[in-house]
mmCIF file of C-alpha atoms in Angstrom:
data_model
loop_
_atom_site.group_PDB
_atom_site.id
_atom_site.type_symbol
_atom_site.label_atom_id
_atom_site.label_comp_id
_atom_site.label_asym_id
_atom_site.label_seq_id
_atom_site.Cartn_x
_atom_site.Cartn_y
_atom_site.Cartn_z
ATOM 1 C CA UNK A 1 -62.063 -93.403 -139.338
ATOM 2 C CA UNK A 2 -62.050 -89.727 -138.655
ATOM 3 C CA UNK A 3 -64.276 -88.267 -135.794
ATOM 4 C CA UNK A 4 -66.906 -87.057 -138.293
ATOM 5 C CA UNK A 5 -67.039 -90.535 -140.118
ATOM 6 C CA UNK A 6 -67.430 -92.080 -136.679
ATOM 7 C CA UNK A 7 -70.280 -89.958 -135.727
ATOM 8 C CA UNK A 8 -72.029 -90.441 -138.869
ATOM 9 C CA UNK A 9 -71.498 -94.186 -138.945
ATOM 10 C CA UNK A 10 -73.082 -94.212 -135.286
ATOM 11 C CA UNK A 11 -76.065 -92.686 -136.577
ATOM 12 C CA UNK A 12 -76.471 -94.218 -140.027
ATOM 13 C CA UNK A 13 -74.704 -97.548 -139.842
ATOM 14 C CA UNK A 14 -75.120 -98.313 -136.137
ATOM 15 C CA UNK A 15 -71.298 -99.255 -136.385
ATOM 16 C CA UNK A 16 -70.560 -98.847 -132.745
ATOM 17 C CA UNK A 17 -72.101 -98.486 -129.278
ATOM 18 C CA UNK A 18 -72.343 -95.054 -127.983
ATOM 19 C CA UNK A 19 -69.706 -95.872 -125.384
ATOM 20 C CA UNK A 20 -67.368 -97.148 -127.959
ATOM 21 C CA UNK A 21 -67.988 -93.974 -130.173
ATOM 22 C CA UNK A 22 -67.414 -91.719 -127.113
ATOM 23 C CA UNK A 23 -64.223 -93.382 -126.244
ATOM 24 C CA UNK A 24 -62.938 -93.179 -129.862
ATOM 25 C CA UNK A 25 -63.843 -89.377 -129.991
ATOM 26 C CA UNK A 26 -61.821 -88.843 -126.753
ATOM 27 C CA UNK A 27 -58.913 -90.779 -128.006
ATOM 28 C CA UNK A 28 -58.603 -88.702 -131.256
ATOM 29 C CA UNK A 29 -60.097 -85.358 -130.156
ATOM 30 C CA UNK A 30 -58.901 -82.510 -132.261
ATOM 31 C CA UNK A 31 -57.827 -78.964 -131.311
ATOM 32 C CA UNK A 32 -60.833 -77.110 -132.333
ATOM 33 C CA UNK A 33 -61.573 -74.675 -129.535
ATOM 34 C CA UNK A 34 -65.527 -74.926 -130.188
ATOM 35 C CA UNK A 35 -65.405 -78.625 -129.702
ATOM 36 C CA UNK A 36 -63.541 -78.772 -126.512
ATOM 37 C CA UNK A 37 -66.641 -78.303 -124.123
ATOM 38 C CA UNK A 38 -68.310 -81.177 -125.777
ATOM 39 C CA UNK A 39 -65.083 -83.409 -125.168
ATOM 40 C CA UNK A 40 -65.137 -82.304 -121.621
ATOM 41 C CA UNK A 41 -68.735 -83.261 -121.313
ATOM 42 C CA UNK A 42 -68.156 -86.662 -122.694
ATOM 43 C CA UNK A 43 -65.289 -87.122 -120.387
ATOM 44 C CA UNK A 44 -67.369 -86.424 -117.587
ATOM 45 C CA UNK A 45 -70.622 -88.476 -118.446
ATOM 46 C CA UNK A 46 -69.530 -90.762 -121.056
ATOM 47 C CA UNK A 47 -72.268 -92.809 -122.946
ATOM 48 C CA UNK A 48 -75.020 -91.030 -120.817
ATOM 49 C CA UNK A 49 -74.398 -88.111 -123.172
ATOM 50 C CA UNK A 50 -77.546 -87.379 -125.156
ATOM 51 C CA UNK A 51 -77.419 -88.136 -129.041
ATOM 52 C CA UNK A 52 -78.066 -84.302 -129.424
ATOM 53 C CA UNK A 53 -74.687 -83.666 -127.944
ATOM 54 C CA UNK A 54 -73.041 -85.777 -130.552
ATOM 55 C CA UNK A 55 -74.945 -83.976 -133.223
ATOM 56 C CA UNK A 56 -74.016 -80.517 -131.809
ATOM 57 C CA UNK A 57 -70.384 -81.631 -131.933
ATOM 58 C CA UNK A 58 -70.801 -82.819 -135.548
ATOM 59 C CA UNK A 59 -72.244 -79.544 -136.459
ATOM 60 C CA UNK A 60 -69.247 -77.659 -134.776
ATOM 61 C CA UNK A 61 -66.773 -79.989 -136.422
ATOM 62 C CA UNK A 62 -68.477 -79.003 -139.805
ATOM 63 C CA UNK A 63 -67.716 -75.274 -139.072
ATOM 64 C CA UNK A 64 -71.377 -74.515 -137.951
ATOM 65 C CA UNK A 65 -72.771 -73.339 -134.696
ATOM 66 C CA UNK A 66 -74.547 -76.093 -132.742
ATOM 67 C CA UNK A 67 -77.846 -73.954 -132.464
ATOM 68 C CA UNK A 68 -80.913 -75.709 -131.562
ATOM 69 C CA UNK A 69 -82.601 -75.441 -135.167
ATOM 70 C CA UNK A 70 -79.542 -77.115 -136.859
ATOM 71 C CA UNK A 71 -79.404 -79.818 -134.072
ATOM 72 C CA UNK A 72 -83.195 -80.493 -134.688
ATOM 73 C CA UNK A 73 -82.823 -80.670 -138.430
ATOM 74 C CA UNK A 74 -79.888 -83.020 -137.983
ATOM 75 C CA UNK A 75 -81.986 -85.173 -135.439
ATOM 76 C CA UNK A 76 -84.898 -85.249 -138.054
ATOM 77 C CA UNK A 77 -82.559 -86.409 -140.831
ATOM 78 C CA UNK A 78 -81.028 -89.102 -138.716
ATOM 79 C CA UNK A 79 -84.675 -90.356 -137.630
ATOM 80 C CA UNK A 80 -85.702 -90.349 -141.263
ATOM 81 C CA UNK A 81 -82.401 -92.329 -142.086
ATOM 82 C CA UNK A 82 -81.814 -89.438 -144.581
ATOM 83 C CA UNK A 83 -78.158 -89.101 -144.950
ATOM 84 C CA UNK A 84 -78.328 -86.727 -147.961
ATOM 85 C CA UNK A 85 -80.327 -84.173 -145.868
ATOM 86 C CA UNK A 86 -78.092 -84.656 -142.853
ATOM 87 C CA UNK A 87 -75.043 -83.751 -144.969
ATOM 88 C CA UNK A 88 -77.003 -80.769 -146.569
ATOM 89 C CA UNK A 89 -77.545 -79.376 -143.066
ATOM 90 C CA UNK A 90 -73.727 -79.926 -142.400
ATOM 91 C CA UNK A 91 -72.795 -78.375 -145.774
ATOM 92 C CA UNK A 92 -71.785 -74.829 -146.610
ATOM 93 C CA UNK A 93 -74.475 -72.192 -147.125
ATOM 94 C CA UNK A 94 -75.031 -71.643 -150.785
ATOM 95 C CA UNK A 95 -74.665 -67.987 -152.049
ATOM 96 C CA UNK A 96 -77.860 -68.168 -154.163
ATOM 97 C CA UNK A 97 -78.923 -64.320 -153.743
ATOM 98 C CA UNK A 98 -75.266 -63.331 -154.139
ATOM 99 C CA UNK A 99 -74.760 -65.060 -157.357
ATOM 100 C CA UNK A 100 -78.048 -63.949 -158.979
ATOM 101 C CA UNK A 101 -77.219 -60.422 -157.942
ATOM 102 C CA UNK A 102 -73.825 -60.627 -159.410
ATOM 103 C CA UNK A 103 -75.519 -61.004 -163.076
ATOM 104 C CA UNK A 104 -77.401 -58.733 -164.937
ATOM 105 C CA UNK A 105 -81.066 -59.713 -165.280
ATOM 106 C CA UNK A 106 -80.855 -60.838 -168.779
ATOM 107 C CA UNK A 107 -77.420 -62.422 -168.573
ATOM 108 C CA UNK A 108 -76.702 -66.166 -169.034
ATOM 109 C CA UNK A 109 -76.089 -68.112 -165.900
ATOM 110 C CA UNK A 110 -79.102 -67.592 -163.845
ATOM 111 C CA UNK A 111 -80.596 -71.028 -164.982
ATOM 112 C CA UNK A 112 -77.321 -72.577 -164.152
ATOM 113 C CA UNK A 113 -77.236 -71.013 -160.755
ATOM 114 C CA UNK A 114 -80.717 -72.372 -160.086
ATOM 115 C CA UNK A 115 -79.795 -75.863 -161.532
ATOM 116 C CA UNK A 116 -76.771 -75.963 -159.082
ATOM 117 C CA UNK A 117 -78.949 -74.985 -156.115
ATOM 118 C CA UNK A 118 -81.517 -77.616 -157.276
ATOM 119 C CA UNK A 119 -78.913 -80.221 -157.463
ATOM 120 C CA UNK A 120 -77.577 -79.280 -153.818
ATOM 121 C CA UNK A 121 -81.271 -79.692 -152.560
ATOM 122 C CA UNK A 122 -81.963 -83.051 -154.126
ATOM 123 C CA UNK A 123 -82.473 -85.945 -151.919
ATOM 124 C CA UNK A 124 -79.611 -87.728 -153.570
ATOM 125 C CA UNK A 125 -77.309 -85.117 -155.080
ATOM 126 C CA UNK A 126 -74.772 -86.070 -157.415
ATOM 127 C CA UNK A 127 -71.278 -84.711 -156.805
ATOM 128 C CA UNK A 128 -70.526 -85.314 -160.479
ATOM 129 C CA UNK A 129 -73.317 -83.014 -161.528
ATOM 130 C CA UNK A 130 -72.339 -80.528 -158.759
ATOM 131 C CA UNK A 131 -68.689 -80.277 -160.121
ATOM 132 C CA UNK A 132 -70.014 -79.902 -163.812
ATOM 133 C CA UNK A 133 -72.226 -77.114 -162.724
ATOM 134 C CA UNK A 134 -69.560 -75.327 -160.686
ATOM 135 C CA UNK A 135 -67.237 -75.544 -163.740
ATOM 136 C CA UNK A 136 -69.852 -73.865 -166.092
ATOM 137 C CA UNK A 137 -70.463 -71.076 -163.463
ATOM 138 C CA UNK A 138 -66.759 -70.580 -163.067
ATOM 139 C CA UNK A 139 -66.472 -69.701 -166.718
ATOM 140 C CA UNK A 140 -68.663 -66.527 -166.215
ATOM 141 C CA UNK A 141 -66.456 -63.682 -165.360
ATOM 142 C CA UNK A 142 -69.021 -62.074 -163.100
ATOM 143 C CA UNK A 143 -69.356 -65.229 -160.845
ATOM 144 C CA UNK A 144 -65.754 -66.375 -160.834
ATOM 145 C CA UNK A 145 -64.853 -65.083 -157.496
ATOM 146 C CA UNK A 146 -68.169 -65.792 -155.775
ATOM 147 C CA UNK A 147 -68.331 -69.379 -156.899
ATOM 148 C CA UNK A 148 -64.581 -69.877 -156.324
ATOM 149 C CA UNK A 149 -64.869 -68.614 -152.534
ATOM 150 C CA UNK A 150 -67.999 -71.041 -152.066
ATOM 151 C CA UNK A 151 -66.333 -73.961 -153.882
ATOM 152 C CA UNK A 152 -62.933 -73.451 -152.046
ATOM 153 C CA UNK A 153 -64.641 -73.230 -148.639
ATOM 154 C CA UNK A 154 -63.370 -76.243 -146.588
ATOM 155 C CA UNK A 155 -67.185 -76.940 -145.810
ATOM 156 C CA UNK A 156 -67.918 -77.358 -149.473
ATOM 157 C CA UNK A 157 -64.985 -79.714 -150.007
ATOM 158 C CA UNK A 158 -65.931 -81.790 -146.792
ATOM 159 C CA UNK A 159 -69.461 -81.925 -148.041
ATOM 160 C CA UNK A 160 -68.412 -83.286 -151.568
ATOM 161 C CA UNK A 161 -65.912 -85.856 -149.667
ATOM 162 C CA UNK A 162 -68.845 -86.780 -147.467
ATOM 163 C CA UNK A 163 -71.217 -87.279 -150.609
ATOM 164 C CA UNK A 164 -68.672 -89.436 -152.219
ATOM 165 C CA UNK A 165 -67.970 -91.496 -149.096
ATOM 166 C CA UNK A 166 -71.691 -92.069 -148.456
ATOM 167 C CA UNK A 167 -72.109 -93.239 -152.117
ATOM 168 C CA UNK A 168 -74.361 -90.364 -152.807
#
């Protein structure tokens, strides 16, 4: 189980105690510089660490900052048992405005951009629907590079992997 899977399982499946989770995190700690302060804190205080520290680490491991608003959003998703919202908070920012700006006002594609954005915002997004919409948007020359950059972002790919792993 990866570090991110272990953190997610702790919050959504109650798969391990916090002490066991932290022991596992420390045993397989990665090299990401932004994560090192969290690992050092977990070494120092172990299971007394607040759940918010685990959520902050999860945010950092997803390529985001661990700012207060993001941690609060993750905490709210966990409290609601809403894994899809949790994954959306950890997912990549969608370039909605940039995509619309790249198309002429009357060009085909605006509805498809909105449909993809809507799918990403659903309570239970479908990875198959996301892939199909991305393929249609990639066929538009004006959007090809923008959508490719978003799609190829490791955070987008991680988001899709996590949707699939969560059965969403």
